[in-house]
mmCIF file of C-alpha atoms and ligand atoms in Angstrom:
data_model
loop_
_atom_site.group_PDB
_atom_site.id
_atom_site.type_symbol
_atom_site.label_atom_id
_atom_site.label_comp_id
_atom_site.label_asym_id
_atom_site.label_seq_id
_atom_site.Cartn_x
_atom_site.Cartn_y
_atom_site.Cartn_z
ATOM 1 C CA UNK A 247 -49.245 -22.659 -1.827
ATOM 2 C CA UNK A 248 -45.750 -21.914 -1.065
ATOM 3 C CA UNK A 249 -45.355 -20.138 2.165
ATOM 4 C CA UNK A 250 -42.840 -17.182 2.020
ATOM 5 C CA UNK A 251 -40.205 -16.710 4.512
ATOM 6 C CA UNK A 252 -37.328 -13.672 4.516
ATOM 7 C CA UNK A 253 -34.472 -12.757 7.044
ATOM 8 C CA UNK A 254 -33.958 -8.670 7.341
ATOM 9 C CA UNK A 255 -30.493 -7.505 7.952
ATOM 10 C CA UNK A 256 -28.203 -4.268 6.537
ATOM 11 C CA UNK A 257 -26.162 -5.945 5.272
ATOM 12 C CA UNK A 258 -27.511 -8.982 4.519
ATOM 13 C CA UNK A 259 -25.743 -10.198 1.307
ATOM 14 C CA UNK A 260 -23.396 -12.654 3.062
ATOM 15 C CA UNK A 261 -26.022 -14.527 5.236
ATOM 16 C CA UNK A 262 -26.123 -18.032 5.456
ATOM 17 C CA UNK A 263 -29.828 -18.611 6.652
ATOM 18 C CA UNK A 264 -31.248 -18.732 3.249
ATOM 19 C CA UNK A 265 -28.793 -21.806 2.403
ATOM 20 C CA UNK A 266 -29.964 -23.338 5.999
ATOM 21 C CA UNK A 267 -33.507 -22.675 5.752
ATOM 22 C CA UNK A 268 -33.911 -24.141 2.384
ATOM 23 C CA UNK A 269 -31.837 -27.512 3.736
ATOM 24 C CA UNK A 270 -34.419 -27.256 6.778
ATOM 25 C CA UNK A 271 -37.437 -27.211 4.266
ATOM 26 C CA UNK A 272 -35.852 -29.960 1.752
ATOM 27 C CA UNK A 273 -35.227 -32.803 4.628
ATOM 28 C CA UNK A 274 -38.686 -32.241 5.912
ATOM 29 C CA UNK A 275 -40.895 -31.885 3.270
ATOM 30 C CA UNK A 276 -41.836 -28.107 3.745
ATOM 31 C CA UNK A 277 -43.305 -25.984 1.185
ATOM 32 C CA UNK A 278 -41.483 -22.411 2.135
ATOM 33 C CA UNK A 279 -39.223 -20.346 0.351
ATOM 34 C CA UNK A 280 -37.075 -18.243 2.184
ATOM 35 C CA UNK A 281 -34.845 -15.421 1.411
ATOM 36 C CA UNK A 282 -32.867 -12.563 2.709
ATOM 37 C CA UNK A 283 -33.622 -8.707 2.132
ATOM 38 C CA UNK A 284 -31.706 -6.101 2.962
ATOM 39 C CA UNK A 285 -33.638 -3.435 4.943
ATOM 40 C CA UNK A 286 -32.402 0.686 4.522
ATOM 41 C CA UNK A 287 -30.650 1.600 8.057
ATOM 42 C CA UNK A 288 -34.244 4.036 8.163
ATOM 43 C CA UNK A 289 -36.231 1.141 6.967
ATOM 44 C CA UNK A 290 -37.153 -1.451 8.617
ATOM 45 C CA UNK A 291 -40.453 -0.887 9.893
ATOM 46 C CA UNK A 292 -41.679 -0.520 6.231
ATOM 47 C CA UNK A 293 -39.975 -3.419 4.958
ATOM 48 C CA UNK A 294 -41.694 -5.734 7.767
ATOM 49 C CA UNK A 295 -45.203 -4.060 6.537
ATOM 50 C CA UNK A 296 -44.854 -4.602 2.824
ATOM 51 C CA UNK A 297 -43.550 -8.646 4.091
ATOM 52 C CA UNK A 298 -46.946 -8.528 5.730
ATOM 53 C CA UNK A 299 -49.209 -7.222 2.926
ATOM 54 C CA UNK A 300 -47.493 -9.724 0.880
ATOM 55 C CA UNK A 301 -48.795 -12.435 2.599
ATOM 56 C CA UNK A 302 -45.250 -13.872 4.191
ATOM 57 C CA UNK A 303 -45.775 -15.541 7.521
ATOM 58 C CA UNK A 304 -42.394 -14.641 9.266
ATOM 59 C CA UNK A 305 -39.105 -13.603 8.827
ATOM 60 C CA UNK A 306 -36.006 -12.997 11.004
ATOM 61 C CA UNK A 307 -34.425 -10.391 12.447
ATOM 62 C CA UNK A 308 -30.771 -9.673 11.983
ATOM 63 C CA UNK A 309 -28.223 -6.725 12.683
ATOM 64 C CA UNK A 310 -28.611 -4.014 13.179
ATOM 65 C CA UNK A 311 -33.027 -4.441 13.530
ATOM 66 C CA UNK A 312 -33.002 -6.912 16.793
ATOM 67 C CA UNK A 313 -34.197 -4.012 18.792
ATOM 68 C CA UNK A 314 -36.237 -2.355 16.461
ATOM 69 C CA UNK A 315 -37.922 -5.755 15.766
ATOM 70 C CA UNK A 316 -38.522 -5.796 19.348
ATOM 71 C CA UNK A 317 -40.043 -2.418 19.476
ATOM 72 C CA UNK A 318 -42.657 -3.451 16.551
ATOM 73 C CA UNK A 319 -44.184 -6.765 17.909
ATOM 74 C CA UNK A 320 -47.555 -6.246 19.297
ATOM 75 C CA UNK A 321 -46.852 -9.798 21.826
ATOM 76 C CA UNK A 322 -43.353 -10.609 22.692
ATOM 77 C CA UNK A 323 -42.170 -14.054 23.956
ATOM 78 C CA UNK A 324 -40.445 -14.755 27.215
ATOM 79 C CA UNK A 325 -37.271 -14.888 25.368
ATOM 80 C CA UNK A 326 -37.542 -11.649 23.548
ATOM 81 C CA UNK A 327 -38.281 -9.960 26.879
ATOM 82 C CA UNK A 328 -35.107 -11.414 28.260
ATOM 83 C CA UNK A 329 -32.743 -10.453 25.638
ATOM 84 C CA UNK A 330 -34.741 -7.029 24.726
ATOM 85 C CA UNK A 331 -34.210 -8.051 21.172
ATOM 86 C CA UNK A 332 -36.001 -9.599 19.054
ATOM 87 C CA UNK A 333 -34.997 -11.815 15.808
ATOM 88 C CA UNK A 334 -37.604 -14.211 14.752
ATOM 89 C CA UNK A 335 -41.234 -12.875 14.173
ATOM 90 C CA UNK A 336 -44.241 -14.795 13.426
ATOM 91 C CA UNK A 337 -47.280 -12.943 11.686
ATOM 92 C CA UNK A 338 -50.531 -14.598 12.690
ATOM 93 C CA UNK A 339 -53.711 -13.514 13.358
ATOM 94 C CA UNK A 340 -52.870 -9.503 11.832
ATOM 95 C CA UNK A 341 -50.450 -9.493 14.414
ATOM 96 C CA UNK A 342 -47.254 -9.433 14.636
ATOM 97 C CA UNK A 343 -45.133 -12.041 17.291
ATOM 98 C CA UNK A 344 -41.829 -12.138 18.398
ATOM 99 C CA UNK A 345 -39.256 -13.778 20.220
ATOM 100 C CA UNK A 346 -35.344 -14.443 20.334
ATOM 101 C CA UNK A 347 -34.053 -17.825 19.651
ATOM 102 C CA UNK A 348 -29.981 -16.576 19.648
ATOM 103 C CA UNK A 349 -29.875 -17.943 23.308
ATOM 104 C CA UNK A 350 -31.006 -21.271 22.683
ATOM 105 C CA UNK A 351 -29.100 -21.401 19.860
ATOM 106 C CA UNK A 352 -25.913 -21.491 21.545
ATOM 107 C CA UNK A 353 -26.925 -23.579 24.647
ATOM 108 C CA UNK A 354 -27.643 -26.133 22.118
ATOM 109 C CA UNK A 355 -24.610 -25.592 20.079
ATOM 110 C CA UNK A 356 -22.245 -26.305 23.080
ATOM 111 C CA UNK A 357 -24.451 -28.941 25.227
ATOM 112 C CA UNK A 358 -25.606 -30.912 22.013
ATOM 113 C CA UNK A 359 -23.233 -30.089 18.965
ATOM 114 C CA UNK A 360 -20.126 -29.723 20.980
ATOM 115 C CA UNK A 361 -21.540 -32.491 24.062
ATOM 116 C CA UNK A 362 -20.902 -30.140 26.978
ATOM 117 C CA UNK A 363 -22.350 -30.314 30.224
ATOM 118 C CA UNK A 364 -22.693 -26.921 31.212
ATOM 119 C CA UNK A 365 -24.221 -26.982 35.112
ATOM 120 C CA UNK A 366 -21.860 -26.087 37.990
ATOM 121 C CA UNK A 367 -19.344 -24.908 34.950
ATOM 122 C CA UNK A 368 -17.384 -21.255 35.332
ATOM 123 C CA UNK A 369 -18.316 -19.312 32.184
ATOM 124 C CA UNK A 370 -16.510 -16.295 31.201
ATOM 125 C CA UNK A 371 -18.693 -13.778 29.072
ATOM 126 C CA UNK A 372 -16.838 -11.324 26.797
ATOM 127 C CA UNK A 373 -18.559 -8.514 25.969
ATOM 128 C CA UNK A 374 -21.960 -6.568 26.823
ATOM 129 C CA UNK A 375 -23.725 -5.445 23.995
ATOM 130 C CA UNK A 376 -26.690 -7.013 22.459
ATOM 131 C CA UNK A 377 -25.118 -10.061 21.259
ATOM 132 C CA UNK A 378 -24.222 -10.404 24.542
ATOM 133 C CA UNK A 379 -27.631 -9.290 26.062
ATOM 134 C CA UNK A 380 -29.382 -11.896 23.795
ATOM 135 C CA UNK A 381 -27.975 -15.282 25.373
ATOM 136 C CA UNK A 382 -27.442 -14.331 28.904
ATOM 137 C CA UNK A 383 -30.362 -15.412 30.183
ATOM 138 C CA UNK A 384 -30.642 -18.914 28.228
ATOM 139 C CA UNK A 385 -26.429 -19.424 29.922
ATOM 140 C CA UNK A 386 -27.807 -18.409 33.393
ATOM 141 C CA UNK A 387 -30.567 -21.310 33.006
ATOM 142 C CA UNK A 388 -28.044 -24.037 32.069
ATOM 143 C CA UNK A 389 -26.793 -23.560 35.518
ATOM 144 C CA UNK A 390 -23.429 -22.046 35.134
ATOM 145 C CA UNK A 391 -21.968 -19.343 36.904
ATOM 146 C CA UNK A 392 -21.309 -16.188 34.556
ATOM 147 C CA UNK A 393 -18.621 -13.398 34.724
ATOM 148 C CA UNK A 394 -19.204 -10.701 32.442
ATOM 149 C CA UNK A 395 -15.979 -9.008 31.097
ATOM 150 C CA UNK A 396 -16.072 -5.588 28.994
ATOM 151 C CA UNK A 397 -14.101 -2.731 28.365
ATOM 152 C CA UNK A 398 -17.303 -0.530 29.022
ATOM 153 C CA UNK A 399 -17.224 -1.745 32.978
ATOM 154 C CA UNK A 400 -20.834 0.591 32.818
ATOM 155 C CA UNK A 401 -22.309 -1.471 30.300
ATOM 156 C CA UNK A 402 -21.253 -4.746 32.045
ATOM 157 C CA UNK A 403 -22.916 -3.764 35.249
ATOM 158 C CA UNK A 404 -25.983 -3.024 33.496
ATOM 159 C CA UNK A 405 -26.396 -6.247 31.923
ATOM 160 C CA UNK A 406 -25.962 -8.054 35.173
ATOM 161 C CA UNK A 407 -28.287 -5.699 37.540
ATOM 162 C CA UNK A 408 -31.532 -8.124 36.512
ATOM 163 C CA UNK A 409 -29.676 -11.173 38.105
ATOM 164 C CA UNK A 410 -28.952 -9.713 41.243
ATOM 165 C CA UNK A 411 -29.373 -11.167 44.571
ATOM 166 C CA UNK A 412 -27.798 -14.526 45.115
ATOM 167 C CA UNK A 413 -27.201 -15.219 41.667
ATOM 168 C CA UNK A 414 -23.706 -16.488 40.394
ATOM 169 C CA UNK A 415 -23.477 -13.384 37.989
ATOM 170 C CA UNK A 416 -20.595 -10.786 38.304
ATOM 171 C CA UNK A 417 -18.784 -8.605 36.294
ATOM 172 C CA UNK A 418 -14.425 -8.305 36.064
ATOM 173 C CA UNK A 419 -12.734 -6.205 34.047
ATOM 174 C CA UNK A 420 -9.892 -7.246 31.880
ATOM 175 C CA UNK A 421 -7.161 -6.157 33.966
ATOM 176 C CA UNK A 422 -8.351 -8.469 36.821
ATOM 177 C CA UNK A 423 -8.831 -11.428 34.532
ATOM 178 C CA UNK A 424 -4.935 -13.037 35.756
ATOM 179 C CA UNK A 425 -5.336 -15.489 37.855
ATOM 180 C CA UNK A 426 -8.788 -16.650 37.244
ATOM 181 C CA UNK A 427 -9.418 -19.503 34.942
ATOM 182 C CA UNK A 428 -12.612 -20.576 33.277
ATOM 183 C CA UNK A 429 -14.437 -23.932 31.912
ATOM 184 C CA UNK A 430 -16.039 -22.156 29.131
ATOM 185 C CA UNK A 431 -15.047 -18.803 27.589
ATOM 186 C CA UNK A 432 -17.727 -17.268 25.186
ATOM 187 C CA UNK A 433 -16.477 -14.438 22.908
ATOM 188 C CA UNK A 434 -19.964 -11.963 22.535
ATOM 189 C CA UNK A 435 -17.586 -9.019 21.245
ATOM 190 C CA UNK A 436 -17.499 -7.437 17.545
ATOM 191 C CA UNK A 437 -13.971 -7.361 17.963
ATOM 192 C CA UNK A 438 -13.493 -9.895 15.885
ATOM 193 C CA UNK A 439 -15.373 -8.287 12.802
ATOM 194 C CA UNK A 440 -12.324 -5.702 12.661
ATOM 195 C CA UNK A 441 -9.887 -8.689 13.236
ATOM 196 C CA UNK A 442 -9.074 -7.110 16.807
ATOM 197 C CA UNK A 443 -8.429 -9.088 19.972
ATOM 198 C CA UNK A 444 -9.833 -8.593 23.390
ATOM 199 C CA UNK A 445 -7.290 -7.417 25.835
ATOM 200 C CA UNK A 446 -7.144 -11.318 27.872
ATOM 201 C CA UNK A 447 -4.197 -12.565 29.402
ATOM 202 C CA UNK A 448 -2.355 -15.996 29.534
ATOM 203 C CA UNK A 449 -3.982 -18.914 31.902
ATOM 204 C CA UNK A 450 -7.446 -18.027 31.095
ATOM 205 C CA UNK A 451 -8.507 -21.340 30.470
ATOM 206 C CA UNK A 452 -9.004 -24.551 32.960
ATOM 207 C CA UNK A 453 -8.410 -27.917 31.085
ATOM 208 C CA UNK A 454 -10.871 -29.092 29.192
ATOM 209 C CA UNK A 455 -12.042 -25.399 28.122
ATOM 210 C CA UNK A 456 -14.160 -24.439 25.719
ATOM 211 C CA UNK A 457 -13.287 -21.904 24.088
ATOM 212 C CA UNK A 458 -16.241 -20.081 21.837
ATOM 213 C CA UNK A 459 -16.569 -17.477 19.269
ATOM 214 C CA UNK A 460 -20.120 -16.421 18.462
ATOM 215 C CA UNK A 461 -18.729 -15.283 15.117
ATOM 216 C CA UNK A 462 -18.511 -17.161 11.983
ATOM 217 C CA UNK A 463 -17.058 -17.357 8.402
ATOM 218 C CA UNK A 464 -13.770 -17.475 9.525
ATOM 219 C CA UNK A 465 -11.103 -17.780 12.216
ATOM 220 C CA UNK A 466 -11.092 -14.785 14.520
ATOM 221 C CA UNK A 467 -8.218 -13.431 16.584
ATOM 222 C CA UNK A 468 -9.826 -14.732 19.665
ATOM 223 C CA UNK A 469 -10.151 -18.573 17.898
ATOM 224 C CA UNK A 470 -6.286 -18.081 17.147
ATOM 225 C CA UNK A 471 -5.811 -17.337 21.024
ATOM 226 C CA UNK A 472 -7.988 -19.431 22.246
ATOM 227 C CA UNK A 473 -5.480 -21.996 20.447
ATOM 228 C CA UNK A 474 -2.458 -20.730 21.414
ATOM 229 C CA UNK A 475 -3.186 -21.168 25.236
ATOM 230 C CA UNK A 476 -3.843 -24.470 24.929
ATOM 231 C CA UNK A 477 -7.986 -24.408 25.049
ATOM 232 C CA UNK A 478 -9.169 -28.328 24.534
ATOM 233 C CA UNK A 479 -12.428 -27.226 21.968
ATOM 234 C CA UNK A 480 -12.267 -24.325 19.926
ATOM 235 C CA UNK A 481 -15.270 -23.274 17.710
ATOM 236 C CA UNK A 482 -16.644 -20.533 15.721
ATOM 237 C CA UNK A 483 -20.318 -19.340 16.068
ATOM 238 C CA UNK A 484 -21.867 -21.668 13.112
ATOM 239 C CA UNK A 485 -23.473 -24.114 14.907
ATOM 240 C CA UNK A 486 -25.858 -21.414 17.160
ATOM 241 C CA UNK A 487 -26.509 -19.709 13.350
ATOM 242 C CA UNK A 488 -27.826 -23.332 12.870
ATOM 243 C CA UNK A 489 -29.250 -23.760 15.901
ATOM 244 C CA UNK A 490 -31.090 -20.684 16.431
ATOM 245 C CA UNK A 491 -32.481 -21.231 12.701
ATOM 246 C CA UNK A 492 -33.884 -24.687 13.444
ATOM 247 C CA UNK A 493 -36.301 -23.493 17.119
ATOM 248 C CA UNK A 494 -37.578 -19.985 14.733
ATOM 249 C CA UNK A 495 -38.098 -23.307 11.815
ATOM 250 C CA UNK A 496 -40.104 -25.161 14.326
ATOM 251 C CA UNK A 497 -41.605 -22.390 15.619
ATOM 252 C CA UNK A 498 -43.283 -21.448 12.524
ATOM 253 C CA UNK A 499 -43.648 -24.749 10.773
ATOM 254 C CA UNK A 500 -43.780 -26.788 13.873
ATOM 255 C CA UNK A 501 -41.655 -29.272 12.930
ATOM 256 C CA UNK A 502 -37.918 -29.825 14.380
ATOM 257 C CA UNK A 503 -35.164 -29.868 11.337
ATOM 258 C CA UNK A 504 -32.056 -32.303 11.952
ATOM 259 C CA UNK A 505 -29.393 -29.923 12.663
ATOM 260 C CA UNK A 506 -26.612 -32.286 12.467
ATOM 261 C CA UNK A 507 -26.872 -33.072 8.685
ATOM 262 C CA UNK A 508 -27.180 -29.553 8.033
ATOM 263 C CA UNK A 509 -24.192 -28.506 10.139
ATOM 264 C CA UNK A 510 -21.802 -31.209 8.521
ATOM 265 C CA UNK A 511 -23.571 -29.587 5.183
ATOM 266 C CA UNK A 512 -22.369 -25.836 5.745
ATOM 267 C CA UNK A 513 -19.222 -27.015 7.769
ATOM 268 C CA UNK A 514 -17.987 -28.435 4.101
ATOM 269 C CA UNK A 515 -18.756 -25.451 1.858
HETATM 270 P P1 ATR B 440 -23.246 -6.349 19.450
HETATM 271 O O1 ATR B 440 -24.695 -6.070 19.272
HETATM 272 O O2 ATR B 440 -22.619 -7.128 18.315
HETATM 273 O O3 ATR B 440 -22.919 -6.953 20.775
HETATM 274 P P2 ATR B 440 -22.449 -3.742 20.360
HETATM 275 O O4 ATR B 440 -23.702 -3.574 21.116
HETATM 276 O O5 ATR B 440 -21.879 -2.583 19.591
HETATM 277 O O6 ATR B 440 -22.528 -4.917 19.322
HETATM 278 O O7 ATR B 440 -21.330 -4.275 21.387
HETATM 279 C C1 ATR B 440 -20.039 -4.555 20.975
HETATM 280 C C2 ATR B 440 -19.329 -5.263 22.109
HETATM 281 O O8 ATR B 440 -18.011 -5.647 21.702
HETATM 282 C C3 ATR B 440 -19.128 -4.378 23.332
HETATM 283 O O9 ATR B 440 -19.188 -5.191 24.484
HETATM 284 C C4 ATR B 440 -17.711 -3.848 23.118
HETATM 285 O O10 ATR B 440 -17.059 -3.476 24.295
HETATM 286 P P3 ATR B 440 -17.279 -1.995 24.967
HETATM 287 O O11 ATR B 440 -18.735 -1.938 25.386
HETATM 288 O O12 ATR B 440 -16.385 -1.982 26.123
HETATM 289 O O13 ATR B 440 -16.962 -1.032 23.876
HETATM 290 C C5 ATR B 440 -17.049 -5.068 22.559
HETATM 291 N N1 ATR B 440 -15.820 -4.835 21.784
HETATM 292 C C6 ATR B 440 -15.698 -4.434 20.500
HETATM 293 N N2 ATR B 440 -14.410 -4.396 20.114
HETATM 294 C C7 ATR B 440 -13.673 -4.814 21.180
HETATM 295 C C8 ATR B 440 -12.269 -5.017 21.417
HETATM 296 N N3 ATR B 440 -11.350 -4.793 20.477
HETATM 297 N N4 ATR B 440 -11.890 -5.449 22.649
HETATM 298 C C9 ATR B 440 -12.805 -5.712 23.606
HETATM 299 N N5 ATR B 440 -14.146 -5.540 23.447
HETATM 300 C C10 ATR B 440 -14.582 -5.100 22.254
#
C-alpha cells in the first residue's frame, strides 16, 4: 500500500517539494506518493482533517499555515516550540504531531552543502518575522553569535527577548549596520519576493563571507548585492528547501535521503 504524503500551502502551485520528495522516495526504495494542495486562506484546518480521514500519514506545512499548523497539533516537538511554527506533521496514533525542520534545514545547508564551520562565527540576521523566527534557535546552537536587523526594531526585540542573559544575541538597526562586518549574512526578509532590497550599506561583509538568501527560484536583489561587495559564497535558499525536506523524510519514513544527488538534481532544472 502506497503511503500518501501532501505539502499545504496558498499558493502552492510553484513548490518544489513534490519533485524532491518523489527523488527522496525513488533513491530509497519508498512506497509514498506525495503531492501539494493548495489550502483556502480560511481553510486549512479542514483540509488537514479530510488528509486525515483519507488515511495520509503526514504532510507539510507551508506559507501562510506554519502557525496555524502549530495551533492544531495535539504534541509539538522541541523544534516547533522554538520556532512557534510548525511545518511538518506526522499523524499517528489519531493524533496529530508536529515539529519544524526549516532550522535544521539551513544549518545543514551552510555547514554540510556549503562546508562552513559556523562556531565562534558573527552572523548577521535580516529580518524578524516567522521565517526568521523559525531558524533562530537551530543558528544560536551552532554556536555563532547573532545580530538581528529589521526595519520593525519592535519586532526584532521580540524575537531576541527568549535568549536573554549572557547570550551573544542582539538586535541593530539598519542605520547602525556601517562599520560592522559579518562572517555570515542570512537574508530571512520577503523583500526579495517584491524584488526589493534591504536598506544595508557597503563593508558588510568580512572575507570569506557567506552571504545567504533563504529564498529560491531565482536571484534576489540581496544575491546581486551580496555580489557586488565582494561576498566569497553567495547562495539562494535551495539547499535548506532540500534539507529541511530530507529530516520531515526521515522523520516519517525513518530513513535519511542523500541530499547531495538530489540538490545537483534540482540545481540543473
Ligand atoms: P515571513 O514569515 O516570510 O518572515 P513576515 O512575518 O511578514 O514574513 O516578515 C517579513 C519580514 O521581512 C519582516 O522582518 C520585514 O521587516 P519589518 O518587520 O521591519 O516590516 C521584512 N521585510 C520585508 N520587506 C523588506 C524590505 N524591503 N526591507 C527590509 N525588510 C523587509
Amino acid at each position: 500500500m502506497t503511503d500518501k504524503y501532501a505539502v499545504i500551502g496558498n499558493p502552492i502551485s510553484h513548490s518544489k517539494s513534490p519533485l524532491i520528495h518523489r527523488m527522496f522516495a525513488e533513491q530509497t526504495g519508498q512506497d509514498i506518493s506525495y503531492e501539494a494542495i493548495e489550502a483556502p486562506l480560511d481553510g486549512f484546518a479542514a483540509t488537514v482533517a479530510r488528509l486525515r480521514a483519507e488515511g495520509y500519514k503526514g504532510c507539510n506545512v507551508t506559507v501562510p499555515f506554519k502557525f496555524e499548523a502549530y495551533q492544531l497539533c495535539d504534541e509539538l516537538g522541541q523544534r516547533a516550540i522554538d520556532a512557534k511554527a510548525v511545518n511538518t506533521l506526522i499523524f499517528r496514533d489519531g493524533k496529530i504531531l508536529g515539529t519544524n525542520t526549516d532550522g535544521p534545514g539551513l544549518v545543514l545547508d551552510i555547514q554540510q552543502n556549503l562546508g562552513i564551520e559556523m562556531m565562534w562565527k558573527d552572523v548577521l540576521l535580516l529580518g524578524a518575522g516567522g521565517a526568521a523566527a523559525g531558524v533562530m534557535w537551530p543558528l544560536f546552537n551552532t554556536g555563532v553569535s547573532i545580530e538581528v536587523a529589521n526595519r520593525n526594531m519592535e519586532k526584532a526585540q521580540a524575537l531576541v527577548k527568549e535568549f536573554e542573559g549572557p547570550c551573544s544575541v542582539r538586535t541593530r538597526r539598519y542605520e547602525d549596520l556601517p562599520g560592522h562586518s559579518y562572517d555570515i549574512v542570512i537574508n530571512a526578509t520577503s523583500s526579495g519576493l517584491r524584488d526589493e532590497l534591504p536598506a544595508l550599506p557597503d563593508g558588510l561583509f568580512k572575507p570569506d563571507a557567506l552571504a545567504y538568501d533563504m529564498m529560491y527560484g531565482r536571484e534576489t536583489p540581496f544575491m546581486a548585492y551580496a555580489r557586488r561587495q565582494g561576498a566569497t559564497l553567495v547562495s539562494d535558499g535551495l539547499g535548506m528547501l532540500v534539507e529541511q525536506a530530507a529530516v520531515a523524510f526521515d522523520l516519517w519514513r525513518g530513513v535519511r535521503p542523500d541530499t547531495k544527488s538530489v540538490l545537483e538534481a534540482m540545481r540543473k532544472l
